[in-house]
Coordinates of C-alpha atoms and ligand atoms in Angstrom, one line a residue:
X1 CA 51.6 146.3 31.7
X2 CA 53.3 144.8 34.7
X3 CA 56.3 145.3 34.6
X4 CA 59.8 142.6 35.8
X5 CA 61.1 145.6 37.5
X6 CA 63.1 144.0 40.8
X7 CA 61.7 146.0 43.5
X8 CA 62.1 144.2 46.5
X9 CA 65.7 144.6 48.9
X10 CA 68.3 143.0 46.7
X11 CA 71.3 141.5 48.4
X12 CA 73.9 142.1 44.9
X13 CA 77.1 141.5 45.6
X14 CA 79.6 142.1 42.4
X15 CA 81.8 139.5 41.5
X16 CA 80.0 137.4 43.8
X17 CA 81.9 138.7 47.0
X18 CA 81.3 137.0 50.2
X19 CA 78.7 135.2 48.7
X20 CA 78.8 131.3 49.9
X21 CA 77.6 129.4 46.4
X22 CA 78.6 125.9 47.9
X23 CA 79.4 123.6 51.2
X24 CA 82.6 121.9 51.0
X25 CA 84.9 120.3 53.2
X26 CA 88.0 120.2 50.7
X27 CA 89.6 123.2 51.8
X28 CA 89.4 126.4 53.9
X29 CA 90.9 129.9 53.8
X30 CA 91.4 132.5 56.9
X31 CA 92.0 135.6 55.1
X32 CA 92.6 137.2 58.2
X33 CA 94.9 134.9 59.9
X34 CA 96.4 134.0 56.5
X35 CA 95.7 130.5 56.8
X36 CA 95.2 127.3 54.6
X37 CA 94.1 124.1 55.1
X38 CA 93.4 121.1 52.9
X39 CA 90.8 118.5 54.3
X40 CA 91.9 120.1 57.6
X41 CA 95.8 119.8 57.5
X42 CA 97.8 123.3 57.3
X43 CA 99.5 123.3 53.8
X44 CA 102.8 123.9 55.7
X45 CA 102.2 120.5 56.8
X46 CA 101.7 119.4 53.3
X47 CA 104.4 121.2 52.1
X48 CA 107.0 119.9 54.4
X49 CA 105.8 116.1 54.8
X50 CA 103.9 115.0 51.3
X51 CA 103.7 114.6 47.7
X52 CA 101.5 116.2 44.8
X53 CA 100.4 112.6 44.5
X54 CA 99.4 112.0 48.2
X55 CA 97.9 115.9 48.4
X56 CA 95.9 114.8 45.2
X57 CA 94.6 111.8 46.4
X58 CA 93.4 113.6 49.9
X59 CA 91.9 116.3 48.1
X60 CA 89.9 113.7 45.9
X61 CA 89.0 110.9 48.5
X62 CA 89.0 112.9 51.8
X63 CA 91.7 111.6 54.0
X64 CA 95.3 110.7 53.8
X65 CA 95.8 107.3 51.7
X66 CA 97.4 104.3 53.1
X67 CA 100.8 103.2 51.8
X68 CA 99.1 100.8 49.3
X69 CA 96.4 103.4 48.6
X70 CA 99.3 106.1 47.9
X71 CA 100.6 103.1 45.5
X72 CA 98.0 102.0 43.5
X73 CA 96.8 105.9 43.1
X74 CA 100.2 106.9 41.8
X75 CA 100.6 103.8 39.9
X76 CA 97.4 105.0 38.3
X77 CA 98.5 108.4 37.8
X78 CA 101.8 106.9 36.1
X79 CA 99.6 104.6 33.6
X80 CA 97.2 107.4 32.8
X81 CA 99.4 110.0 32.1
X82 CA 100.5 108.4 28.5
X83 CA 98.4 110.5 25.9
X84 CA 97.0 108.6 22.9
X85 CA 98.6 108.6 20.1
X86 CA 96.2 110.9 18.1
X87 CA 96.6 113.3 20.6
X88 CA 100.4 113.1 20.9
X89 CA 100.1 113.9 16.9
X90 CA 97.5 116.6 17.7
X91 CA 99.8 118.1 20.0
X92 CA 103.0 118.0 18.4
X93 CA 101.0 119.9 15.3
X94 CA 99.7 122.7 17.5
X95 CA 100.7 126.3 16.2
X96 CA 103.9 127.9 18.2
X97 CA 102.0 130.8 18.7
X98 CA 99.1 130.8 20.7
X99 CA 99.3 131.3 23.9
X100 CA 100.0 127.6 25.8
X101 CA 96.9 128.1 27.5
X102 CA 94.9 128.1 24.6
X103 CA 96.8 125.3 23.5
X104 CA 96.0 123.3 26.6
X105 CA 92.4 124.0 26.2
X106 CA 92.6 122.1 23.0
X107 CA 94.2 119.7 23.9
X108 CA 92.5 119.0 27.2
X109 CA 89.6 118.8 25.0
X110 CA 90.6 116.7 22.6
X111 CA 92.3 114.0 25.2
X112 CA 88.7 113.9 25.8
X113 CA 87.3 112.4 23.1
X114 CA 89.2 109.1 23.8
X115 CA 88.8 108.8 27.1
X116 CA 87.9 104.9 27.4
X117 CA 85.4 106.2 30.4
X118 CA 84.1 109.4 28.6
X119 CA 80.7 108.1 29.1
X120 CA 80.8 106.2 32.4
X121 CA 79.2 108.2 35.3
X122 CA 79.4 105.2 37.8
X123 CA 82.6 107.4 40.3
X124 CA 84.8 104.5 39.4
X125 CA 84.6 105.5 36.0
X126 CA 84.8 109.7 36.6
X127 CA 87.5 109.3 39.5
X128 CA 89.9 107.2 36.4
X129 CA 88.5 110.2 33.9
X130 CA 89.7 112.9 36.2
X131 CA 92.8 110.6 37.1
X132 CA 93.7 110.6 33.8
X133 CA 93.0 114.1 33.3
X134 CA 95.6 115.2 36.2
X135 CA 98.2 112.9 34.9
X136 CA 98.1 114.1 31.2
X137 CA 97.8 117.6 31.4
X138 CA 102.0 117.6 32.3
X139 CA 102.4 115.4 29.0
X140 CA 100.7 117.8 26.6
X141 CA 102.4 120.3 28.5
X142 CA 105.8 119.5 28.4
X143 CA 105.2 117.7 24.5
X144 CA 104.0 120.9 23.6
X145 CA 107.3 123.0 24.6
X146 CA 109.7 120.2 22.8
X147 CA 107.3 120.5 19.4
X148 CA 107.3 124.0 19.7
X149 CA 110.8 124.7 20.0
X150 CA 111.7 121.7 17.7
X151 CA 112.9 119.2 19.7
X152 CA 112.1 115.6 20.0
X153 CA 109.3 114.8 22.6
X154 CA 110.4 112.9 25.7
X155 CA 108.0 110.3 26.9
X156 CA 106.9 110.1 30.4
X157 CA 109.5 108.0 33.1
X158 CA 107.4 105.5 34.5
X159 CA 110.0 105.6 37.3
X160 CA 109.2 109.2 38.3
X161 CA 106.7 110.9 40.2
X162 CA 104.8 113.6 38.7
X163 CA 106.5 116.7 39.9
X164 CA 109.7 114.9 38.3
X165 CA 108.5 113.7 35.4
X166 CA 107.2 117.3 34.0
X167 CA 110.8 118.2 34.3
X168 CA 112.2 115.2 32.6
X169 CA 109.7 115.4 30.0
X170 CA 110.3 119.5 29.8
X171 CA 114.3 119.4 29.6
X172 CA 114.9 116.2 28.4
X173 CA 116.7 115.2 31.4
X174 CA 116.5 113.5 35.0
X175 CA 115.9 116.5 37.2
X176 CA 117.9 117.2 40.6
X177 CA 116.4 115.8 42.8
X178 CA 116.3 118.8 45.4
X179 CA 115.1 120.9 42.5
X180 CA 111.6 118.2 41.7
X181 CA 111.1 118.5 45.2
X182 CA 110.8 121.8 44.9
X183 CA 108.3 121.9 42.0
X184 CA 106.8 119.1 44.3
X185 CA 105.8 121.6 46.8
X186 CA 104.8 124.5 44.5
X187 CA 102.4 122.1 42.5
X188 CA 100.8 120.9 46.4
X189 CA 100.8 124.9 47.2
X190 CA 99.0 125.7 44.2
X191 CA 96.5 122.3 44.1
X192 CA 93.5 123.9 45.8
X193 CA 92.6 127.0 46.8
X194 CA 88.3 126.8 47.3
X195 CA 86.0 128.8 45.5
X196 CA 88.2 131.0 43.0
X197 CA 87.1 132.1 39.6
X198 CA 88.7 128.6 37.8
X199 CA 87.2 126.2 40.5
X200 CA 84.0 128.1 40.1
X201 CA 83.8 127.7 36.4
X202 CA 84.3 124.3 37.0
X203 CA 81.5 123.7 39.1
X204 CA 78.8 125.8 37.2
X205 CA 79.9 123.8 34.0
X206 CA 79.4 120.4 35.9
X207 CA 76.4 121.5 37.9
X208 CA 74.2 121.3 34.4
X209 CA 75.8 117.3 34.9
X210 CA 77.6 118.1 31.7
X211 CA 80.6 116.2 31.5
X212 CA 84.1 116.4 33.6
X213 CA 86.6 116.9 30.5
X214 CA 84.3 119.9 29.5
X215 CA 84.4 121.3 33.5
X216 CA 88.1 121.5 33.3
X217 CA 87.9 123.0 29.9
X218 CA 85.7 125.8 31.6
X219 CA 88.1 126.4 33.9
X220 CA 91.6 126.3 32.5
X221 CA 89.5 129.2 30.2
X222 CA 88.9 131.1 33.4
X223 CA 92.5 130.4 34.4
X224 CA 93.7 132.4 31.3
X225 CA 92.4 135.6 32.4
X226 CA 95.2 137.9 33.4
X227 CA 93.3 138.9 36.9
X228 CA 93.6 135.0 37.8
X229 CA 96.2 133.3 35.6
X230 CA 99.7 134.4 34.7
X231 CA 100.4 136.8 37.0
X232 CA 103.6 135.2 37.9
X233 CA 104.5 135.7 34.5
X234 CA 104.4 139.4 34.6
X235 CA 105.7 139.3 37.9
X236 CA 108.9 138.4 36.2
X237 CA 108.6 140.6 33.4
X238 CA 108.1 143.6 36.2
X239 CA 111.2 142.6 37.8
X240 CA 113.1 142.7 34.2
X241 CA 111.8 146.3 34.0
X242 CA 113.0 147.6 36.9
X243 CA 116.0 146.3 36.5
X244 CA 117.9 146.8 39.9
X245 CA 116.3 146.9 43.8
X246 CA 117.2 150.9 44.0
X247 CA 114.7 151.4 41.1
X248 CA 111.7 149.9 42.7
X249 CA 110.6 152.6 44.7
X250 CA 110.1 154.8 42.0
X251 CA 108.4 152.2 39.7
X252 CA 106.0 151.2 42.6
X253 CA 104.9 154.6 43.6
X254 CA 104.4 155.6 39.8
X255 CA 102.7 152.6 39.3
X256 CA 100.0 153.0 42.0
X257 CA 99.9 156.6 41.4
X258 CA 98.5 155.6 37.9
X259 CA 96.2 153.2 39.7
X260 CA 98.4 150.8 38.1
X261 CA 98.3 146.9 39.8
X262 CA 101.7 145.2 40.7
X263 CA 100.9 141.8 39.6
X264 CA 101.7 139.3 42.3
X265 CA 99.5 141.2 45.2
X266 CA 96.4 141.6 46.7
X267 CA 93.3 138.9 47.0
X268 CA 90.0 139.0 47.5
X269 CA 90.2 136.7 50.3
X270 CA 93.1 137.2 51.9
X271 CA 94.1 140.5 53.6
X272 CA 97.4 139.9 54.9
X273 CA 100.5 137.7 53.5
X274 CA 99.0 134.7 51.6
X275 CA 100.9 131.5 53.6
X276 CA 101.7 129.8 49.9
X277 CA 103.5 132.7 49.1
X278 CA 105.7 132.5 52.5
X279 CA 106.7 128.6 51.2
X280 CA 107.9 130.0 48.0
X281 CA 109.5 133.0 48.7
X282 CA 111.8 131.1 51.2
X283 CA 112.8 128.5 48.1
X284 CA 113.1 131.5 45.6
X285 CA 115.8 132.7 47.9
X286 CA 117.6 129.3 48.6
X287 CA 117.3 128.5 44.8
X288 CA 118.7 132.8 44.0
X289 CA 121.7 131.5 46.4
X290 CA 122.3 128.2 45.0
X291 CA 122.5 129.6 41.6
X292 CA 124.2 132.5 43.1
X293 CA 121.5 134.5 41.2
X294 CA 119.9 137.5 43.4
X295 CA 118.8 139.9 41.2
X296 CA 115.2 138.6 41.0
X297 CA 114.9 138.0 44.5
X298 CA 116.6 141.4 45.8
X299 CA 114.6 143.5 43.6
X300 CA 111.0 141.7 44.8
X301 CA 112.2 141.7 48.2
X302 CA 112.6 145.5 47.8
X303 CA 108.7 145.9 46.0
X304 CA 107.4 143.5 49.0
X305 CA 109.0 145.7 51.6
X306 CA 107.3 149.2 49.3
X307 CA 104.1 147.3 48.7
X308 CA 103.3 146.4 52.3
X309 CA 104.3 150.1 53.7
X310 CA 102.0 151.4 50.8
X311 CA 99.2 149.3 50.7
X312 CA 99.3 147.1 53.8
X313 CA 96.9 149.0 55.3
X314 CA 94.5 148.2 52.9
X315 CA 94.9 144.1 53.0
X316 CA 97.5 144.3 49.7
X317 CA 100.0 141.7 50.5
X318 CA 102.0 139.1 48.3
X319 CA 100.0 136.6 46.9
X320 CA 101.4 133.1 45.5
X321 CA 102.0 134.7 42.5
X322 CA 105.1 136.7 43.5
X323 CA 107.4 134.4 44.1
X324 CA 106.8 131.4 42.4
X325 CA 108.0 132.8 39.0
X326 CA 111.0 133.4 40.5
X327 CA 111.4 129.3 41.5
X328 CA 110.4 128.3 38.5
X329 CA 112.5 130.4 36.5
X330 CA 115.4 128.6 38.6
X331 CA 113.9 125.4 37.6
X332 CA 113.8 126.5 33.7
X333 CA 110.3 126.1 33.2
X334 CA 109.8 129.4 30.0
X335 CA 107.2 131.9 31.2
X336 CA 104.6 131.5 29.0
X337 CA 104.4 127.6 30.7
X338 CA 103.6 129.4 34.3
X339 CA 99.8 129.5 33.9
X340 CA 99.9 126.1 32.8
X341 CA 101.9 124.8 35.6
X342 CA 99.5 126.4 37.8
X343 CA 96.6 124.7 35.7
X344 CA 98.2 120.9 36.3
X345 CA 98.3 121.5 39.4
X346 CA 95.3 123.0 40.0
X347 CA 93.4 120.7 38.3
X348 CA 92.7 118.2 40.9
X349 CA 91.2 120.8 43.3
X350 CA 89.2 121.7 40.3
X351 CA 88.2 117.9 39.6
X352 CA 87.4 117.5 43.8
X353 CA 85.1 120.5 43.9
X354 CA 83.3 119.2 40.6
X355 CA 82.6 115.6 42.0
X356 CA 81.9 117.0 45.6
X357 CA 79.3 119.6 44.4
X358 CA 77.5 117.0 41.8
X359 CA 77.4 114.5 44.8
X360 CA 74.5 116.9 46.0
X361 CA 73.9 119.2 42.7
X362 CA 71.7 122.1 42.3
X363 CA 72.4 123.5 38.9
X364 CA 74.0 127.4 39.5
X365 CA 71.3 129.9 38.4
X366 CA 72.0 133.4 39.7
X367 CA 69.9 136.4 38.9
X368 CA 70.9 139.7 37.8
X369 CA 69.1 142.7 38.9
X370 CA 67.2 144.3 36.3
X371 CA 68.0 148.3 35.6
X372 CA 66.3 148.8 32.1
X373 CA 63.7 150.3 31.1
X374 CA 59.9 150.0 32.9
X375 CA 58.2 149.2 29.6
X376 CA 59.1 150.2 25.7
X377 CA 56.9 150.5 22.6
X378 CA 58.4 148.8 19.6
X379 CA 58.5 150.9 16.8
X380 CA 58.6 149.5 13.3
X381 CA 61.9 150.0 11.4
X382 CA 60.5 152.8 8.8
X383 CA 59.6 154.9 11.7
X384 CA 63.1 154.8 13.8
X385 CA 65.3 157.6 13.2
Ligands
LIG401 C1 95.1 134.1 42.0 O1 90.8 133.5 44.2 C2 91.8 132.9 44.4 O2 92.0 132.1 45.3 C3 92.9 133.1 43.3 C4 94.2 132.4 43.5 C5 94.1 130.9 43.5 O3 94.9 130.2 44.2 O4 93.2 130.4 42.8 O5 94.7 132.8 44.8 C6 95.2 132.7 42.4 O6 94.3 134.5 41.2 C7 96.1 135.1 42.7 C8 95.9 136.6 42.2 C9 96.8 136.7 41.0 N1 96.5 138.1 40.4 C10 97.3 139.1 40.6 O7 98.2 139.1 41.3 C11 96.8 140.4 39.8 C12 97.0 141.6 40.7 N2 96.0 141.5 41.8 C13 94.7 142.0 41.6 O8 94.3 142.5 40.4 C14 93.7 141.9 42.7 O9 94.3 142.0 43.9 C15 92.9 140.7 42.7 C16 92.2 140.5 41.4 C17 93.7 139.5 42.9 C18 91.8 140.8 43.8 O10 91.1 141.9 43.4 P1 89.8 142.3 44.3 O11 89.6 141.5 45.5 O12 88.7 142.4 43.3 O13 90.3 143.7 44.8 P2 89.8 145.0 44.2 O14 90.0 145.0 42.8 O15 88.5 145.3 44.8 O16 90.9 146.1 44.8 C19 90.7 146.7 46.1 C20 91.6 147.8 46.2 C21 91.5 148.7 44.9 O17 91.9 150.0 45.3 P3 90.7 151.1 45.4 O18 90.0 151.2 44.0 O19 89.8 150.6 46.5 O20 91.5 152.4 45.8 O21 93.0 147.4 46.2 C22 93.7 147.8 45.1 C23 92.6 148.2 44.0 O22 93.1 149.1 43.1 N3 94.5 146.7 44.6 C24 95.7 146.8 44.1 C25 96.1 145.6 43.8 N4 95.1 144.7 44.0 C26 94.1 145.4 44.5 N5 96.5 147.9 44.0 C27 97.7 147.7 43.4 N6 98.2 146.5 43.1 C28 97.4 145.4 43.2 N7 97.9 144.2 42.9

């Protein structure tokens, strides 16, 4: 009996490491250098010039929009980002206890279902489905938080951008302004970031040409995964633990003594500081000043300084997750919202990578290589022990 023993040289790589699945010209990563670039521009450049609205539209189309093209697209975003009624009554009767991420999924999901476009292909009609998409997954966000803790939702401002208008819609009142350009820059710095686990589930979900709204629901399910999502989120809680900077060596060097991971470091891409998390680090300590609040910043400071002395040998460096708790803690957003804050943001590099891959698509079949058994007889059920 042949058998379907591999037997040839196998090239496995676990997890997929190193292993280029796709072509794309949205973004690129030097793990080495600690670099980032969107469509080519450095995301300092990003950070310190532009909008989440102009960084969405160059990761969608390509380039940097005109001033009417930056209009029209974030007039779009505006119109799109009112849920429909059905969902706004979905949302509001969501549990309180789940997990927002799995709440998010739901919803996502549901949004779906009336999408006016859920069955256009033409790209007019995907680009306004993953439009709409980006612009409502801060409503069901932020209406979610009000229901939850049983206050009246707060409809979207028409008059304010989208880094804004999740605060407005969160707290119920016109943000500072200082503080939504802040949130402004952590939602570019976390918009793309090339092939990670989310993007990726993304793209194998669309590559069977199954539909967007199920793509992003793929990947916000990827995002929930502690190794991915939420890490800022037990960033904080770690810092809460420890309690004080002078207790942070001993916490760190127990921890990796139990082989322990301090949340917020180390990538499989990059091997030294990860730029995003430069950015945010430098507005979790003008935001710990402003509020004349530096516990959180002194004690991660402290762990950063340990981590690298420890580890930086082997690559382990801060990652975007280590700091940005900290700034959005400042701007009031609760915890468990982190991972979703990190979702509507990421969900337009998730949407790019999806149309670019299914402009050229190969559906994503990898193999596994087989370690079983040569050949075994099958014995009838009386006969097994
Ligand atoms: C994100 O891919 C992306 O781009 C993701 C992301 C994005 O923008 O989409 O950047 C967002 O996911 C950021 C990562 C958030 N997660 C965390 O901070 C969780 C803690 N970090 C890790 O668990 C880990 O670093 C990963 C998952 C991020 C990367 O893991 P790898 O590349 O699979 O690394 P590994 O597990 O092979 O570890 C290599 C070594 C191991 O030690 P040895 O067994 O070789 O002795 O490094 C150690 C690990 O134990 N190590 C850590 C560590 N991360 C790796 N040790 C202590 N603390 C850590 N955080």
């Amino acid at each position: 009996m042949g058998v379907l023993k591999d037997t040839g040289a196998i090239e496995y790589s676990k997890g997929l490491e190193g292993v280029i699945a796709a072509l794309s010209s949205i973004s690129a990563i030097d793990g080495n250098e600690g670099k980032l670039i969107y469509r080519g521009i450095p995301i300092e450049m990003l950070a310190k010039y532009s909008s989440y609205e102009e960084t969405a539209y160059l990761l969608l189309y390509g380039d940097l929009p005109t001033r009417e093209e930056l209009d029209e697209f974030s007039s779009q975003m505006r119109e799109l980002r009112i849920l429909p009624k059905k969902v706004e009554d979905c949302v509001k009767e969501l549990p309180p206890n789940p997990h927002p991420m799995d709440i998010l999924k739901v919803a996502v999901a549901h949004a779906g279902l009336y999408d006016p476009d859920q069955y256009r292909c033409c790209r007019e009609g995907v680009m306004r489905k993953v439009i709409r998409i980006i612009a409502q997954i801060p409503t069901i966000i932020a209406y979610y938080h009000r229901a939850r803790t049983g206050q009246e939702i707060v409809p979207p401002d028409q008059n304010l951008g989208h880094a804004a208008n999740f605060l407005y819609m969160l707290h119920g009142k016109k943000p500072d302004e200082e503080e939504a350009r802040i949130f402004d820059i952590a939602l570019i710095l976390h918009a793309e970031h090339g092939l990670n686990a989310s993007t990726f589930a993304a793209m194998v979900t669309a590559s069977t040409l199954s539909d967007i709204n199920s793509a992003i629901v793929s990947a916000i399910g990827a995002l929930k995964g502690p190794l991915h999502g939420g890490a800022n989120e037990r960033v904080l809680k770690m810092l809460d633990e420890i309690g004080s900077p002078d207790k942070a060596e001993e916490y760190v060097l127990n921890a990796l003594k139990e082989k322990r991971r301090i949340m917020g470091f180390g990538h499989r891409v990059y091997k030294t500081y990860d730029p995003r998390a430069r950015i945010l680090k430098e507005y979790a300590e003008y935001l710990s000043d402003k509020y004349n609040d530096r516990k959180y910043i002194s004690i991660g400071e402290k762990i950063e300084e340990i981590m690298i002395r420890e580890l930086g040998n082997k690559g382990i460096f801060p990652n975007v997750d280590f700091y940005s708790g900290i700034v959005y803690q400042f701007l009031g957003i609760p915890r468990d919202l982190f991972t979703p804050v990190f979702a509507m943001a990421r969900s337009v590099g998730w949407a790019a990578h999806v149309c670019e891959y299914t402009q050229n698509n190969r559906i994503f079949r990898p193999r596994a290589y087989y370690t079983g058994p040569d050949y075994v007889e099958y014995v009838p059920i009386e006969n097994r022990r």
